[in-house]
Coordinates of C-alpha atoms in Angstrom, one line a residue:
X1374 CA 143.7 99.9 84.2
X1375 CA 139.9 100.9 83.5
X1376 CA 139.9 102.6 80.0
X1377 CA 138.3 106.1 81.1
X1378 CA 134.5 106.2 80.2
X1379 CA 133.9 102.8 80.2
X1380 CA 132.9 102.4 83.9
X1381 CA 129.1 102.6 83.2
X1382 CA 128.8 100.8 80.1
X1383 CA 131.0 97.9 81.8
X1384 CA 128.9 98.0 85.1
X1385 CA 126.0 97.8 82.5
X1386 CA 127.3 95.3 80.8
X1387 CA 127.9 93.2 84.1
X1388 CA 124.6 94.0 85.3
X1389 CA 122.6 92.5 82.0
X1390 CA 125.4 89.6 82.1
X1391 CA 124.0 88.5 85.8
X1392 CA 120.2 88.8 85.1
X1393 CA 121.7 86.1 82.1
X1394 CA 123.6 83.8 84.1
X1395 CA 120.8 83.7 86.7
X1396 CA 118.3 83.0 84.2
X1397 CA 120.3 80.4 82.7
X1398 CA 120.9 78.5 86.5
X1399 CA 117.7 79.6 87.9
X1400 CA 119.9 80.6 90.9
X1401 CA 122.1 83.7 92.5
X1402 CA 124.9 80.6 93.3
X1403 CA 126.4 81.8 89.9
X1404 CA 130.4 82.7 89.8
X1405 CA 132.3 86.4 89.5
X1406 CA 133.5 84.6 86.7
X1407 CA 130.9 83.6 84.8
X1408 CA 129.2 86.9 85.1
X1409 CA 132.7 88.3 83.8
X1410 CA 133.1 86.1 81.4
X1411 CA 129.3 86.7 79.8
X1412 CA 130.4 90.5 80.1
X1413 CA 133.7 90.3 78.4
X1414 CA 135.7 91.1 81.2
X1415 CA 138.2 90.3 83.7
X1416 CA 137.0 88.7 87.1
X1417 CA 139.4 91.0 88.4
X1418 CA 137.8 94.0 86.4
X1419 CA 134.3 92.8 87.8
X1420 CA 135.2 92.9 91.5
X1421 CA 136.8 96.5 90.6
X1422 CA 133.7 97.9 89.8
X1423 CA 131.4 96.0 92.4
X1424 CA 133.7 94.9 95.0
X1425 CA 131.8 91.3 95.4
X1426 CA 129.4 89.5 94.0
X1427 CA 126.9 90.4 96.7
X1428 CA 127.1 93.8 95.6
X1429 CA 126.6 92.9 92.5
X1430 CA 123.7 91.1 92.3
X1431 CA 121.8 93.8 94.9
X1432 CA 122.9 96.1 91.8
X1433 CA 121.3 93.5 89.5
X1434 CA 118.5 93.9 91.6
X1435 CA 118.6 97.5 92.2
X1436 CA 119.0 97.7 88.4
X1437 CA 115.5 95.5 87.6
X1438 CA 113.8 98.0 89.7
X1439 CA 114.9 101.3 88.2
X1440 CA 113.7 99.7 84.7
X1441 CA 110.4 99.2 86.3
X1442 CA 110.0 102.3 87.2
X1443 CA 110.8 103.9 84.9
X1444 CA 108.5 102.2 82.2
X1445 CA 105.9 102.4 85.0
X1446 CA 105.8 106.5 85.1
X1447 CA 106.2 106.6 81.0
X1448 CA 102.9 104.2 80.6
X1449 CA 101.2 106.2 83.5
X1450 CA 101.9 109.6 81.8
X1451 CA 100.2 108.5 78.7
X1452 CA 97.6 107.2 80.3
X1453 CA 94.2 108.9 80.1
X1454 CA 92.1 108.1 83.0
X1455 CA 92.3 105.9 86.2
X1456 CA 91.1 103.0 84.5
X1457 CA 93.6 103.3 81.9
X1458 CA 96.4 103.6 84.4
X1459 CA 95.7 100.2 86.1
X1460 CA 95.7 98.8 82.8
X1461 CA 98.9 100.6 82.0
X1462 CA 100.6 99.3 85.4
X1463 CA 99.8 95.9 84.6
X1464 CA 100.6 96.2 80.8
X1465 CA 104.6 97.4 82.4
X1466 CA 104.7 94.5 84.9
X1467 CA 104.2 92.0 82.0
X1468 CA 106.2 93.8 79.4
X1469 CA 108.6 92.0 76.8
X1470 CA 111.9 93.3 78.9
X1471 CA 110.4 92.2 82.2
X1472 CA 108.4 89.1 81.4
X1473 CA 111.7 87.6 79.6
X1474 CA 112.2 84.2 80.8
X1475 CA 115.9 85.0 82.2
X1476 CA 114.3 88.3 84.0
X1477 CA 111.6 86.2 85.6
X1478 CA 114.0 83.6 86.3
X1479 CA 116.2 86.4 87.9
X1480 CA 113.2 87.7 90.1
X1481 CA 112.4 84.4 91.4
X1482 CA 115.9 83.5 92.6
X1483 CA 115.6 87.2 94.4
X1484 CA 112.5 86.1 96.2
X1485 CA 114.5 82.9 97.2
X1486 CA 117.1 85.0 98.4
X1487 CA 115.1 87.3 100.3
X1488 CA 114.2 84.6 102.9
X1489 CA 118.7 85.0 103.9
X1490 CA 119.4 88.4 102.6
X1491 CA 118.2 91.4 104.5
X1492 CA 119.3 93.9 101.8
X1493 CA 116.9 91.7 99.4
X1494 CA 114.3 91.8 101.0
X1495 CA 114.2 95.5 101.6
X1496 CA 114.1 96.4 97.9
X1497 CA 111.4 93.4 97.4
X1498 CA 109.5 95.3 100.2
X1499 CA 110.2 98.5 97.8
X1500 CA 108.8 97.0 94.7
X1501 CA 105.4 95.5 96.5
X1502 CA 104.9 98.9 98.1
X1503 CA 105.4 101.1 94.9
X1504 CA 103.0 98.2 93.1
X1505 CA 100.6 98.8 95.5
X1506 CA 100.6 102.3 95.7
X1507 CA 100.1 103.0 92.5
X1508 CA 97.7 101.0 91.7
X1509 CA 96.2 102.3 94.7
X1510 CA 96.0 105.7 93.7
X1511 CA 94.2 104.9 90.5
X1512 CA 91.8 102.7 91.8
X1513 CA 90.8 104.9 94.5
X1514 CA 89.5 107.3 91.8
X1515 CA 86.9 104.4 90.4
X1516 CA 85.7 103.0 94.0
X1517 CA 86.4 103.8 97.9
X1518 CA 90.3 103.8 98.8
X1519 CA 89.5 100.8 101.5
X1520 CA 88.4 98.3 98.4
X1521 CA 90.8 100.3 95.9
X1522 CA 93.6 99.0 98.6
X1523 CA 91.9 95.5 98.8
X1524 CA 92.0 95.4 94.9
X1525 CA 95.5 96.5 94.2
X1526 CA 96.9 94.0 96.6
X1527 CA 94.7 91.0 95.0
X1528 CA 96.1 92.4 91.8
X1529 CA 99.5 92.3 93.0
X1530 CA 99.2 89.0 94.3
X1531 CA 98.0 87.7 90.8
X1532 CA 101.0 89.5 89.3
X1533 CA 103.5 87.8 91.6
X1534 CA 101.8 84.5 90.6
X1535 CA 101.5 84.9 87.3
X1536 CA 105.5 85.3 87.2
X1537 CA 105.7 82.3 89.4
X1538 CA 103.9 80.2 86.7
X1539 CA 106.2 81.7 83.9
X1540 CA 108.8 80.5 86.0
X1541 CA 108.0 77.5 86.8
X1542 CA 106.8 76.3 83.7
X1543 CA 103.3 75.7 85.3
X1544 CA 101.7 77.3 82.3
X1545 CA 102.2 78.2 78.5
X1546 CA 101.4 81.9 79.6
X1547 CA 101.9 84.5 77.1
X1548 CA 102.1 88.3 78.1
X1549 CA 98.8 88.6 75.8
X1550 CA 97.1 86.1 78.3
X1551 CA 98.7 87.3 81.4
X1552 CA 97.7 90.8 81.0
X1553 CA 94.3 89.4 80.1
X1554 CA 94.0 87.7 83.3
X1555 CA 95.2 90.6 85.2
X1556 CA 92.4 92.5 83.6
X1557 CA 89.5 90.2 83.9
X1558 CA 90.2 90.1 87.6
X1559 CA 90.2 94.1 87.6
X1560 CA 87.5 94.2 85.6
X1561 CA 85.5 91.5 87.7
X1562 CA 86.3 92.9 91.5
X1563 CA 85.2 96.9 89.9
X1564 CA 81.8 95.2 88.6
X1565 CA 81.0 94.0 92.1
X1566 CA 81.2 97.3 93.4
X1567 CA 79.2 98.9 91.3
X1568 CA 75.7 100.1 92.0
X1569 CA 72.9 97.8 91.0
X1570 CA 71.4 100.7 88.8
X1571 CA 74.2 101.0 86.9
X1572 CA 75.3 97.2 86.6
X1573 CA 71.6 97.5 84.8
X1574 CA 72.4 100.6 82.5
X1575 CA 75.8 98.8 81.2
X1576 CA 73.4 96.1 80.1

């Protein structure tokens, strides 16, 4: 039987032990078992807490995108400005915990999955919505909310590359140069909205 307490740090446990084993196969075709066995526990004790491995990894999932979140409204409340806020969503997306190779590994095998799994693609839908709307709502404070939407989806879209790369291999990106890039791009698509008068003054 379950030792009482345990239940969350076990499901915890499991959780971290699947973001592992997918990073380490690059694929959600890993076993109950080896997901218990990198979490010290019984394949039987697994499927106790999680009933299948489906609902496991839609946990995993679920679990990658509470983290996110949560990081994401800690940067933004010590933020001070709009400006600073993009910078601080961008500085989350690429942070150590999420940027680890067996995290991005993990998100890539979810956006493969997506293309099967209904339930997958509904919290991917969730993620690029809450992406988008907040940097939305910054960026709408430096330029018209019909180019702050254009922007924030550009700069989604170079986030979502940028993990491909890391992924892939493509590129020895660091975090350094990946939050570098997302801010040049920022930085870049602000500047060609601004007014020629002040494009002078800055110089």
């Amino acid at each position: 039987m379950p030792k009482v307490g345990m239940e969350p740090v076990r499901r915890k446990a499991l959780v971290d032990a699947a973001i592992s084993a997918i990073g380490d196969q690059g694929t959600l075709a890993v076993t109950m078992s080896d997901i218990a066995r990198r979490a010290g526990v019984s394949p039987a004790l697994a499927h106790h807490y999680f009933g299948s491995k489906d609902q496991l990894l839609t946990e995993t999932m679920r679990s990658l995108l509470r983290d996110l979140r949560r990081d994401t409204v800690s940067a933004l409340a010590e933020a001070d400005g709009p400006r600073a806020r993009v910078s601080a969503i961008i500085r989350v997306s690429f942070h150590a915990g999420q940027f680890a190779p067996e995290t991005v590994a993990a998100w890539l095998a979810f956006y493969t999955e997506a293309q099967r799994s209904e339930a997958v693609r509904r919290l991917l839908a969730l993620y690029a919505r809450r992406l988008h709307s907040n940097l939305t709502a910054s960026l709408s404070q430096l330029c018209p909310k019909t180019e702050a939407s254009r922007i924030a989806e550009a700069t989604a879209a170079l986030i979502d590359g940028l993990y491909i790369r890391r992924a892939l291999g493509a590129a020895p990106l660091t975090t350094e140069r990946s939050i570098a890039l997302a801010e040049d791009a920022v930085d870049a698509a602000l500047a060609r909205l601004a007014p020629p008068q002040e494009k002078g003054s800055a110089a």
